[in-house]
Structures are given as C-alpha cells and as structure tokens.
C-alpha cells in the first residue's frame, strides 16, 4: 500500500497501511504525508520524499526546515531499533535515517547521507531546541546498517557495514518522556548551490531487515546485534 501525496496540512499523520513493520506500542503513522510517499513491501519500507524536504533546525538560526516525511510509531521505555538503509545518493544532503522524535524541538537522527563532497557519509543530528550535527565515517557502499538504542534518557547511535560488527556513532543524553516516537525518515533538500550537472531530484530510501528489540544494550556504547539477513 502506498501512502502520501494526499494534499493534507503540514505535520498531518496518516495511520495504518504499514503492515509488515515490527509491532510497537503504537501504530505506525506517516508524518508530513503531504511531502512524500511511503510503502511497505515484503517487510521493507520505501520512503520517497519530495524535493525541498529536510529535517534540521540550524544552530545558526538561519533556517528551520522540518518537513521531511517520517514513518513513526510510539515506543515505551527502553528499546533498540535496527535497519539496513539502502539509497542511491545523488543530491547533496539526500539521506535515509533512523529517527527518535519527541517533538519538533526535541529529536535525533542517524543518517546515511550524501555530503557536500558527494561521499556517502554517516551523519548524526541531535536537536534540543536547535540542531547539533556531526559528520562521521564515509562509506563506499550503496547501503549501511544503522541502529538507535535507548536506556531511559540515554541514547546511542551505531552503524555497521555487514549487520554484525557495529561501531559507535554517538552517545548522548536527551531528557524526554518515557514514551516517544521512533522510526524512519528520508529527505532530499536538493540545494542548487551544490548540484552537479545531470543530477536528478528523484530520490528514495529503502529500510529493510528491520528489527525492534524492546530492551537496551547492556553497554550503550557497544551494540551486540546480528541482523538475520546479512548482505551477500
């Protein structure tokens, strides 16, 4: 089933239609449905954002763009969410990401993103009123495994090239309620100042091999999860 493109107001939520995703405490809902499409096929989620979408509250206060389509569900207490993120990154800041979302001013995401140097890069953004973003390792691959873990107000982001050996991306505190929303997002800002000749605006992110574990890692800095279907 395909959702989105419904001509509804900003931040509208569309429920149901996401059968095949893991069951959480609440139903999966699409946020900013007017800014993209989402579908689930064979347990994999594909998000196609419209051009001009982003999820950032610039620390310079120069811009605040919070319109990227998200597929989120309520999660109570501690958890670990893991997924393989695949994308043909073309435009600068094209990305697919795992996101923890309390409200517009309190959220965090770990991204598989195209840098201004046109390199696939692991990027993390933590927003407490304004966004603090960090570029991490670059990858020569069209996919990566990402994970977000929560233990009370302690969070950690991780990435893996094969779904077995994990590296810490970021370990941080975010004082939010015990119940929050977690899930997936994709964006394609498509800034003209960074565009290359022949670059296309079309972009999609695929989230597969999704696992939701209702517990946190013993050590939040060291993830010990093996995704069932590792890459060939």
Backbone as JSON, one array per atom type, in Angstrom:
{
  "sequence": "XXXXXXXXXXXXXXXXXXXXXXXXXXXXXXXXXXXXXXXXXXXXXXXXXXXXXXXXXXXXXXXXXXXXXXXXXXXXXXXXXXXXXXXXXXXXXXXXXXXXXXXXXXXXXXXXXXXXXXXXXXXXXXXXXXXXXXXXXXXXXXXXXXXXXXXXXXXXXXXXXXXXXXXXXXXXXXXXXXXXXXXXXXXXXXXXXXXXXXXXXXXXXXXXXXXXXXXXXXXXXXXXXXXXXXXX",
  "N": [[0.84, -1.19, 0.0], [0.51, 2.23, -0.77], [1.21, 5.34, 0.66], [0.65, 8.85, 1.17], [1.19, 12.07, -0.45], [-1.27, 13.32, -0.22], [-2.33, 15.82, -0.06], [-2.73, 17.1, 2.41], [-2.6, 19.08, 5.47], [0.44, 20.53, 6.84], [2.48, 18.44, 8.88], [0.53, 16.57, 9.16], [-0.82, 13.36, 10.03], [-0.85, 10.05, 8.9], [-2.38, 7.07, 9.43], [-2.05, 3.45, 9.73], [-1.77, 0.91, 7.08], [0.82, 0.07, 7.07], [1.46, -2.57, 7.42], [3.53, -5.31, 8.17], [5.73, -4.07, 9.17], [7.63, -4.03, 12.27], [5.82, -4.66, 15.34], [5.01, -2.13, 17.58], [4.43, -0.11, 20.54], [2.53, 1.66, 19.7], [0.54, 2.42, 16.73], [2.01, 2.47, 13.44], [2.61, 5.54, 11.85], [2.43, 8.0, 9.28], [4.15, 10.96, 9.1], [4.07, 14.32, 8.0], [2.88, 13.7, 5.57], [2.1, 14.89, 3.23], [4.39, 15.51, 1.96], [5.67, 13.44, 0.69], [5.91, 9.91, -0.22], [5.16, 6.62, 1.0], [5.72, 3.13, 1.3], [5.19, -0.31, 2.1], [6.72, -3.31, 1.37], [7.07, -6.7, 1.4], [8.06, -6.59, 4.01], [9.87, -4.53, 3.95], [10.43, -1.05, 4.06], [9.83, 1.67, 1.97], [10.61, 4.98, 1.38], [9.78, 7.88, -0.33], [10.78, 10.99, -0.65], [9.63, 14.34, -1.33], [11.22, 16.85, -3.4], [13.07, 19.39, -1.74], [12.73, 18.79, 0.88], [13.56, 18.42, 4.35], [15.09, 17.92, 7.57], [15.91, 19.72, 9.96], [17.11, 22.05, 12.34], [18.76, 24.72, 12.19], [21.78, 25.52, 13.88], [22.72, 28.07, 13.48], [20.48, 29.52, 13.33], [19.62, 30.36, 10.92], [18.01, 28.93, 9.2], [15.14, 26.83, 9.36], [13.9, 23.92, 8.79], [11.47, 21.62, 8.74], [10.13, 19.39, 7.41], [10.42, 16.86, 6.33], [9.25, 13.67, 5.23], [8.16, 11.25, 7.58], [8.0, 7.99, 9.03], [6.6, 6.81, 11.8], [6.31, 5.31, 15.09], [4.86, 4.9, 18.34], [6.96, 4.25, 21.12], [7.5, 2.68, 24.14], [9.5, 3.12, 26.96], [12.7, 1.39, 27.24], [14.63, 0.48, 24.3], [15.82, -1.01, 21.19], [16.38, -0.22, 17.87], [16.92, -1.43, 14.67], [18.06, -1.31, 11.29], [18.62, -1.99, 7.82], [19.77, 0.39, 5.6], [19.29, 1.52, 2.43], [20.25, 3.35, -0.46], [20.47, 5.33, -3.42], [22.47, 7.75, -3.42], [22.38, 11.01, -4.54], [21.76, 13.89, -4.83], [23.12, 16.56, -2.84], [23.01, 16.17, 0.64], [20.91, 14.39, 0.42], [19.28, 11.8, 2.12], [18.7, 8.82, 4.08], [17.32, 7.85, 7.15], [17.34, 6.77, 10.61], [15.2, 7.74, 13.22], [14.54, 9.36, 16.32], [11.85, 10.83, 17.82], [10.52, 13.26, 19.7], [9.27, 15.83, 19.84], [8.95, 18.78, 17.76], [11.17, 20.27, 18.55], [12.77, 18.58, 19.93], [14.51, 15.97, 19.16], [16.28, 13.33, 17.4], [18.53, 11.99, 14.95], [20.11, 9.42, 13.0], [21.99, 9.16, 10.14], [22.28, 7.98, 6.74], [23.9, 9.58, 4.45], [24.41, 11.95, 1.76], [27.26, 13.81, 1.39], [28.49, 17.27, 1.06], [30.77, 16.86, -0.43], [30.04, 14.87, -2.04], [30.1, 12.24, -1.01], [29.11, 9.2, 0.41], [28.05, 9.23, 3.67], [28.12, 8.72, 7.21], [26.04, 10.4, 9.35], [25.11, 12.25, 12.2], [22.48, 13.84, 13.99], [21.5, 15.77, 16.66], [18.92, 17.27, 18.29], [18.1, 19.71, 20.49], [16.12, 22.0, 20.98], [17.79, 23.51, 19.08], [19.69, 22.26, 16.3], [22.45, 20.01, 16.51], [24.81, 18.88, 14.54], [26.88, 16.24, 13.24], [29.45, 15.01, 11.18], [30.5, 11.75, 10.38], [32.06, 8.69, 9.62], [32.97, 7.97, 6.18], [31.58, 6.05, 3.44], [32.01, 3.51, 0.98], [29.69, 2.4, -0.41], [26.37, 1.36, -1.36], [24.64, 1.0, 0.72], [23.99, 0.72, 4.28], [24.0, -0.48, 7.65], [22.05, 0.73, 10.27], [21.52, 1.76, 13.69], [19.57, 2.59, 16.56], [19.54, 3.09, 20.01], [17.92, 3.06, 23.2], [18.08, 3.83, 26.64], [16.42, 4.69, 29.27], [16.93, 8.09, 29.6], [19.19, 8.01, 28.12], [20.84, 7.68, 25.08], [22.03, 6.01, 22.1], [23.72, 5.91, 18.96], [24.53, 3.76, 16.24], [26.51, 2.14, 13.65], [26.92, -0.25, 10.98], [28.74, -2.14, 8.59], [28.06, -4.66, 7.75], [25.96, -5.67, 9.26], [26.65, -7.07, 11.48], [29.12, -6.47, 12.81], [29.53, -3.75, 14.79], [29.87, -0.19, 15.04], [30.26, 2.57, 17.23], [28.49, 5.56, 16.81], [27.43, 7.82, 18.1], [26.86, 8.91, 21.44], [24.61, 9.97, 23.76], [22.66, 12.25, 25.81], [19.18, 12.74, 26.23], [16.66, 14.31, 27.6], [13.63, 13.24, 27.66], [10.15, 12.21, 27.69], [9.08, 8.94, 28.95], [7.71, 7.68, 26.99], [8.04, 7.83, 23.58], [8.41, 8.65, 20.06], [9.58, 6.62, 17.4], [11.39, 5.73, 14.44], [11.55, 6.07, 10.91], [12.98, 8.14, 8.34], [13.27, 10.19, 5.37], [14.97, 12.42, 3.15], [15.38, 15.05, 0.72], [16.91, 17.7, 0.15], [18.1, 19.05, -2.02], [19.84, 21.28, -2.76], [20.5, 23.94, -4.89], [22.96, 25.2, -5.06], [24.82, 23.25, -4.58], [24.48, 21.36, -6.51], [25.25, 18.98, -9.07], [26.11, 18.68, -12.55], [23.62, 17.16, -14.49], [22.43, 15.94, -12.35], [19.77, 14.3, -10.7], [16.56, 14.98, -9.27], [14.94, 13.03, -8.19], [14.59, 10.73, -5.55], [14.93, 8.03, -3.25], [14.66, 6.15, -0.24], [15.36, 3.0, 1.15], [14.34, 0.87, 3.68], [15.19, -2.01, 5.21], [15.33, -5.42, 6.55], [14.5, -4.98, 9.17], [14.56, -4.66, 12.65], [13.06, -4.62, 15.82], [13.8, -4.33, 19.14], [12.69, -4.7, 22.39], [14.37, -3.83, 24.48], [17.33, -2.34, 25.93], [20.83, -2.2, 24.94], [23.31, -3.92, 26.94], [25.67, -2.53, 27.34], [25.69, 0.66, 26.36], [27.42, 1.76, 24.58], [28.35, -0.25, 23.05], [27.12, -2.2, 20.69], [25.51, -5.29, 20.35], [24.22, -6.98, 18.18], [22.96, -9.12, 15.74], [21.89, -8.9, 12.54], [19.31, -10.68, 10.94], [19.35, -11.29, 8.15], [22.1, -11.0, 6.57], [24.2, -9.1, 4.33], [25.03, -10.16, 0.99]],
  "CA": [[0.0, 0.0, 0.0], [1.25, 3.48, -0.87], [0.6, 6.44, 1.39], [1.31, 10.13, 0.95], [0.71, 12.87, -1.57], [-2.7, 13.41, -0.01], [-2.75, 17.21, -0.04], [-3.18, 17.48, 3.74], [-1.82, 20.16, 6.04], [1.74, 20.16, 7.35], [2.53, 17.63, 10.07], [-0.58, 15.63, 9.21], [-0.41, 11.99, 10.26], [-1.66, 9.05, 8.24], [-2.18, 5.83, 10.15], [-2.28, 2.15, 9.1], [-1.14, 0.72, 5.78], [2.22, -0.29, 7.23], [1.56, -3.96, 7.83], [4.82, -5.89, 7.82], [6.73, -3.47, 10.06], [7.53, -4.59, 13.63], [4.78, -4.1, 16.21], [5.47, -1.34, 18.72], [3.34, 0.22, 21.46], [1.51, 2.39, 18.95], [0.5, 2.13, 15.3], [2.89, 3.25, 12.57], [1.93, 6.66, 11.21], [3.27, 8.83, 8.42], [4.13, 12.37, 9.45], [4.38, 15.12, 6.81], [2.48, 12.83, 4.46], [1.96, 15.68, 2.01], [5.73, 15.76, 1.43], [6.3, 12.24, 0.16], [5.15, 8.67, -0.27], [5.79, 5.5, 1.71], [5.07, 1.85, 1.07], [5.84, -1.49, 2.68], [6.66, -4.49, 0.52], [7.93, -7.77, 1.9], [8.68, -6.19, 5.27], [10.79, -3.41, 3.73], [9.78, 0.25, 3.93], [10.43, 2.58, 0.99], [10.13, 6.36, 1.51], [10.16, 8.75, -1.45], [10.48, 12.36, -0.25], [9.61, 15.37, -2.36], [12.33, 17.79, -3.41], [12.91, 20.51, -0.83], [12.44, 18.3, 2.22], [14.71, 18.4, 5.25], [14.77, 17.81, 8.99], [17.04, 20.43, 10.56], [16.92, 23.36, 12.98], [20.14, 25.16, 12.09], [22.31, 26.23, 15.04], [22.92, 29.48, 13.12], [19.13, 30.12, 13.3], [19.4, 30.89, 9.58], [16.89, 28.22, 8.58], [14.47, 25.83, 10.18], [13.09, 23.17, 7.84], [11.01, 20.41, 9.44], [9.04, 18.88, 6.58], [10.73, 15.56, 5.74], [8.29, 12.62, 5.59], [8.62, 10.28, 8.58], [7.1, 6.9, 9.42], [6.91, 6.71, 13.22], [5.4, 4.61, 15.99], [5.15, 5.11, 19.75], [7.74, 3.24, 21.81], [7.51, 2.92, 25.58], [10.66, 2.6, 27.68], [13.96, 1.11, 26.56], [14.49, -0.25, 23.05], [16.85, -0.93, 20.15], [15.82, -0.32, 16.53], [17.98, -1.69, 13.7], [17.59, -1.47, 9.92], [19.52, -1.77, 6.7], [19.33, 1.56, 4.84], [19.85, 1.5, 1.08], [19.86, 4.52, -1.23], [21.36, 5.87, -4.44], [22.63, 9.14, -3.01], [22.72, 11.83, -5.69], [21.8, 15.28, -4.4], [23.76, 16.83, -1.55], [22.14, 16.01, 1.82], [19.98, 13.27, 0.3], [19.58, 10.85, 3.2], [17.74, 7.96, 4.76], [17.76, 7.91, 8.54], [16.54, 6.35, 11.75], [14.92, 8.96, 13.97], [13.79, 9.39, 17.57], [11.15, 12.1, 17.67], [9.61, 13.63, 20.79], [8.5, 16.93, 19.27], [9.72, 19.5, 16.73], [12.39, 20.84, 19.11], [13.48, 17.54, 20.68], [14.59, 14.78, 18.33], [17.63, 12.98, 16.97], [18.54, 11.05, 13.83], [21.38, 8.93, 12.48], [21.7, 9.21, 8.7], [23.11, 7.58, 5.6], [23.67, 10.86, 3.78], [25.37, 12.43, 0.76], [27.92, 15.03, 1.87], [28.79, 18.25, 0.01], [31.85, 16.31, -1.26], [29.41, 13.76, -2.76], [30.53, 10.98, -0.42], [28.15, 8.6, 1.34], [28.6, 9.54, 4.99], [27.3, 8.56, 8.41], [25.85, 11.72, 9.98], [24.16, 12.26, 13.31], [21.92, 15.15, 14.37], [20.78, 15.79, 17.93], [18.25, 18.57, 18.39], [17.49, 20.16, 21.73], [15.77, 23.34, 20.51], [18.5, 23.7, 17.82], [20.36, 21.02, 15.89], [23.89, 19.81, 16.61], [25.06, 17.77, 13.62], [28.27, 15.8, 13.16], [29.8, 14.06, 10.13], [31.31, 10.66, 10.88], [32.83, 8.0, 8.59], [32.46, 7.85, 4.81], [31.39, 4.67, 3.02], [31.96, 3.24, -0.46], [28.66, 1.37, -0.46], [25.02, 1.91, -1.53], [23.82, 0.68, 1.87], [24.63, 0.6, 5.58], [23.09, -0.83, 8.74], [22.01, 1.75, 11.31], [20.81, 1.37, 14.9], [19.37, 3.55, 17.63], [19.21, 2.42, 21.26], [17.51, 3.93, 24.29], [18.03, 3.36, 28.02], [15.93, 5.87, 29.97], [17.22, 9.27, 28.78], [20.47, 7.77, 27.48], [20.67, 7.19, 23.72], [23.24, 5.82, 21.32], [23.61, 5.59, 17.54], [25.56, 2.83, 15.8], [26.42, 1.74, 12.25], [27.65, -1.47, 10.62], [28.81, -2.4, 7.15], [27.58, -6.0, 7.43], [24.89, -6.08, 10.14], [27.18, -7.9, 12.57], [30.15, -5.73, 13.55], [28.97, -2.42, 14.94], [30.7, 0.92, 15.54], [29.52, 3.65, 17.87], [28.43, 6.85, 16.13], [27.2, 8.91, 19.04], [26.3, 8.53, 22.74], [24.14, 11.28, 24.21], [21.52, 12.35, 26.72], [18.04, 13.51, 25.76], [15.63, 14.19, 28.64], [12.27, 13.25, 27.14], [9.27, 11.3, 28.4], [9.36, 7.52, 28.76], [7.07, 7.28, 25.73], [8.41, 8.71, 22.48], [8.2, 8.04, 18.76], [10.81, 6.19, 16.75], [11.09, 5.2, 13.11], [12.35, 6.26, 9.71], [12.74, 9.36, 7.58], [14.11, 10.42, 4.19], [14.91, 13.82, 2.72], [16.18, 15.46, -0.44], [16.87, 19.18, 0.09], [18.45, 19.41, -3.4], [20.31, 22.66, -2.83], [21.02, 24.24, -6.22], [24.35, 25.64, -4.97], [25.69, 22.08, -4.51], [24.08, 20.39, -7.53], [26.18, 18.67, -10.14], [25.47, 18.57, -13.86], [22.93, 15.9, -14.71], [21.9, 15.42, -11.11], [18.33, 14.16, -10.69], [15.93, 15.28, -7.99], [14.27, 11.84, -7.67], [15.36, 10.06, -4.51], [14.17, 7.14, -2.39], [15.43, 5.38, 0.74], [14.75, 1.71, 1.46], [14.67, 0.35, 5.01], [14.9, -3.44, 5.2], [15.91, -6.19, 7.65], [14.17, -4.15, 10.33], [14.35, -5.35, 13.93], [12.79, -3.8, 17.02], [14.05, -5.11, 20.36], [12.17, -3.86, 23.48], [15.37, -3.69, 25.54], [18.53, -1.6, 25.55], [22.07, -2.98, 25.09], [23.92, -3.87, 28.28], [26.61, -1.42, 27.24], [25.12, 1.51, 25.32], [28.47, 2.12, 23.63], [28.75, -1.44, 22.31], [25.93, -2.92, 20.24], [25.72, -6.71, 20.05], [23.03, -7.44, 17.46], [23.2, -9.67, 14.41], [20.69, -8.84, 11.7], [19.05, -12.04, 10.45], [19.75, -11.46, 6.75], [23.25, -10.15, 6.26], [24.39, -8.86, 2.89], [25.88, -11.11, 0.26]],
  "C": [[0.88, 1.24, 0.0], [0.48, 4.56, -0.14], [1.34, 7.72, 1.05], [0.73, 10.83, -0.24], [-0.77, 13.13, -1.46], [-3.22, 14.84, 0.07], [-3.26, 17.66, 1.31], [-2.24, 18.51, 4.31], [-0.52, 19.62, 6.6], [1.6, 19.43, 8.67], [1.33, 16.71, 10.2], [-0.03, 14.22, 9.38], [-1.38, 11.04, 9.58], [-1.36, 7.71, 8.89], [-2.48, 4.63, 9.26], [-1.62, 2.07, 7.73], [0.31, 0.32, 5.86], [2.38, -1.69, 7.81], [2.87, -4.56, 7.32], [5.95, -5.26, 8.6], [6.57, -4.06, 11.46], [6.43, -3.91, 14.44], [5.41, -3.39, 17.39], [4.27, -1.05, 19.61], [2.21, 0.97, 20.78], [1.58, 2.02, 17.48], [1.52, 2.99, 14.55], [2.07, 4.32, 11.86], [2.93, 7.44, 10.36], [3.06, 10.28, 8.79], [4.67, 13.17, 8.27], [4.06, 14.32, 5.55], [2.34, 13.58, 3.15], [3.29, 15.92, 1.31], [6.43, 14.5, 0.92], [5.36, 11.07, 0.14], [5.91, 7.59, 0.5], [5.0, 4.24, 1.43], [5.89, 0.74, 1.71], [5.62, -2.67, 1.74], [7.61, -5.53, 1.07], [8.67, -7.41, 3.17], [9.66, -5.05, 5.15], [9.99, -2.14, 3.48], [10.54, 1.12, 2.94], [9.78, 3.95, 1.15], [10.68, 7.18, 0.34], [9.79, 10.18, -1.05], [10.4, 13.29, -1.45], [10.86, 16.23, -2.28], [12.05, 18.96, -2.47], [12.59, 20.08, 0.59], [13.72, 18.2, 3.05], [14.18, 18.23, 6.67], [15.95, 18.4, 9.75], [16.56, 21.73, 11.19], [18.32, 23.94, 13.15], [20.6, 25.88, 13.36], [22.59, 27.7, 14.76], [21.62, 30.26, 13.17], [18.79, 30.65, 11.91], [18.24, 30.2, 8.87], [16.4, 27.13, 9.52], [13.5, 25.1, 9.26], [12.74, 21.83, 8.47], [9.86, 19.8, 8.65], [9.34, 17.52, 5.94], [9.69, 14.52, 6.16], [8.93, 11.62, 6.56], [7.56, 9.21, 8.76], [7.49, 6.52, 10.85], [5.88, 5.88, 13.96], [5.82, 4.92, 17.42], [5.95, 3.94, 20.3], [7.84, 3.62, 23.28], [8.77, 2.31, 26.2], [11.87, 2.34, 26.8], [13.72, 0.32, 25.27], [15.77, -0.17, 22.23], [16.15, -1.13, 18.81], [16.98, -0.42, 15.54], [17.37, -1.81, 12.31], [18.75, -1.31, 8.95], [18.95, -0.62, 5.88], [20.06, 1.56, 3.5], [19.36, 2.72, 0.3], [20.91, 4.84, -2.28], [21.47, 7.37, -4.18], [23.12, 9.96, -4.19], [22.86, 13.3, -5.28], [22.48, 15.44, -3.05], [22.7, 16.86, -0.45], [20.97, 15.08, 1.57], [20.31, 12.31, 1.44], [18.38, 9.99, 3.55], [18.22, 7.82, 6.18], [16.8, 7.2, 9.47], [16.38, 7.57, 12.65], [14.18, 8.64, 15.27], [13.17, 10.78, 17.65], [10.17, 12.31, 18.83], [8.68, 14.74, 20.36], [9.43, 17.7, 18.34], [11.05, 20.03, 17.24], [13.22, 19.83, 19.88], [13.43, 16.23, 19.89], [16.04, 14.52, 17.94], [17.53, 11.97, 15.83], [19.97, 10.64, 13.5], [21.14, 8.61, 11.0], [22.75, 8.52, 7.85], [22.91, 8.68, 4.58], [24.78, 11.21, 2.8], [25.95, 13.76, 1.24], [28.11, 16.03, 0.75], [29.94, 17.81, -0.9], [31.36, 15.12, -2.09], [30.0, 12.41, -2.34], [29.42, 10.48, 0.5], [28.76, 8.64, 2.74], [27.6, 9.2, 6.09], [27.25, 9.9, 9.12], [24.85, 11.57, 11.11], [23.74, 13.7, 13.61], [21.16, 14.97, 15.67], [20.22, 17.18, 18.12], [17.61, 18.73, 19.76], [17.24, 21.66, 21.53], [16.42, 23.61, 19.16], [19.38, 22.49, 17.55], [21.88, 21.1, 16.03], [24.21, 18.62, 15.71], [26.55, 17.51, 13.45], [28.42, 14.83, 11.99], [30.76, 13.02, 10.7], [32.04, 9.99, 9.71], [32.16, 8.06, 7.21], [32.45, 6.37, 4.41], [31.43, 4.58, 1.5], [30.96, 2.11, -0.68], [27.31, 2.04, -0.67], [24.11, 1.59, -0.35], [24.67, 0.69, 3.14], [23.57, 0.14, 6.57], [23.19, 0.24, 9.81], [21.21, 1.23, 12.5], [20.69, 2.55, 15.84], [18.94, 2.78, 18.87], [18.85, 3.44, 22.32], [17.53, 3.18, 25.62], [17.7, 4.56, 28.89], [16.18, 7.1, 29.09], [18.59, 9.18, 28.1], [20.23, 7.12, 26.11], [22.03, 6.91, 23.08], [22.88, 5.46, 19.89], [24.79, 4.7, 17.16], [25.42, 2.59, 14.29], [27.26, 0.49, 12.03], [27.65, -1.61, 9.11], [28.17, -3.74, 6.77], [26.44, -6.48, 8.32], [25.34, -6.95, 11.29], [28.17, -7.15, 13.44], [29.76, -4.25, 13.58], [30.0, -1.43, 15.48], [29.81, 2.0, 16.13], [29.61, 4.92, 17.03], [28.33, 7.98, 17.14], [26.5, 8.37, 20.29], [25.9, 9.83, 23.42], [22.94, 11.16, 25.15], [20.42, 13.18, 26.07], [16.9, 13.32, 26.75], [14.22, 14.36, 28.08], [11.44, 12.24, 27.92], [9.59, 9.85, 28.1], [8.73, 6.99, 27.49], [7.45, 8.31, 24.66], [8.08, 8.02, 21.17], [9.55, 7.72, 18.12], [10.45, 5.63, 15.38], [12.08, 5.66, 12.07], [11.99, 7.56, 9.01], [13.67, 9.42, 6.38], [13.93, 11.85, 3.74], [15.73, 14.01, 1.46], [16.08, 16.97, -0.59], [17.15, 19.72, -1.3], [18.81, 20.89, -3.51], [20.98, 22.94, -4.18], [22.51, 24.6, -6.17], [25.33, 24.46, -4.93], [25.47, 21.12, -5.66], [25.17, 20.2, -8.57], [25.41, 18.53, -11.45], [24.85, 17.19, -14.02], [22.31, 15.29, -13.48], [20.37, 15.41, -11.15], [17.77, 14.44, -9.3], [15.28, 14.05, -7.37], [15.17, 11.12, -6.68], [14.43, 9.19, -3.69], [15.13, 6.44, -1.44], [14.66, 4.12, 1.09], [15.27, 1.22, 2.8], [14.24, -1.11, 5.07], [15.58, -4.11, 6.4], [15.7, -5.46, 8.98], [13.94, -5.03, 11.55], [14.08, -4.33, 15.02], [12.91, -4.71, 18.23], [13.62, -4.25, 21.55], [13.07, -3.8, 24.71], [16.53, -2.88, 25.0], [19.74, -2.52, 25.64], [22.58, -2.89, 26.53], [24.89, -2.71, 28.38], [26.14, -0.56, 26.08], [26.14, 1.93, 24.28], [28.87, 0.94, 22.74], [27.52, -2.25, 21.95], [26.3, -4.35, 19.86], [24.43, -7.26, 19.46], [23.49, -7.98, 16.12], [21.9, -9.63, 13.63], [20.55, -10.18, 11.01], [19.58, -12.28, 9.04], [20.89, -10.53, 6.42], [23.47, -10.11, 4.76], [25.29, -9.9, 2.27], [27.13, -10.41, -0.23]]
}
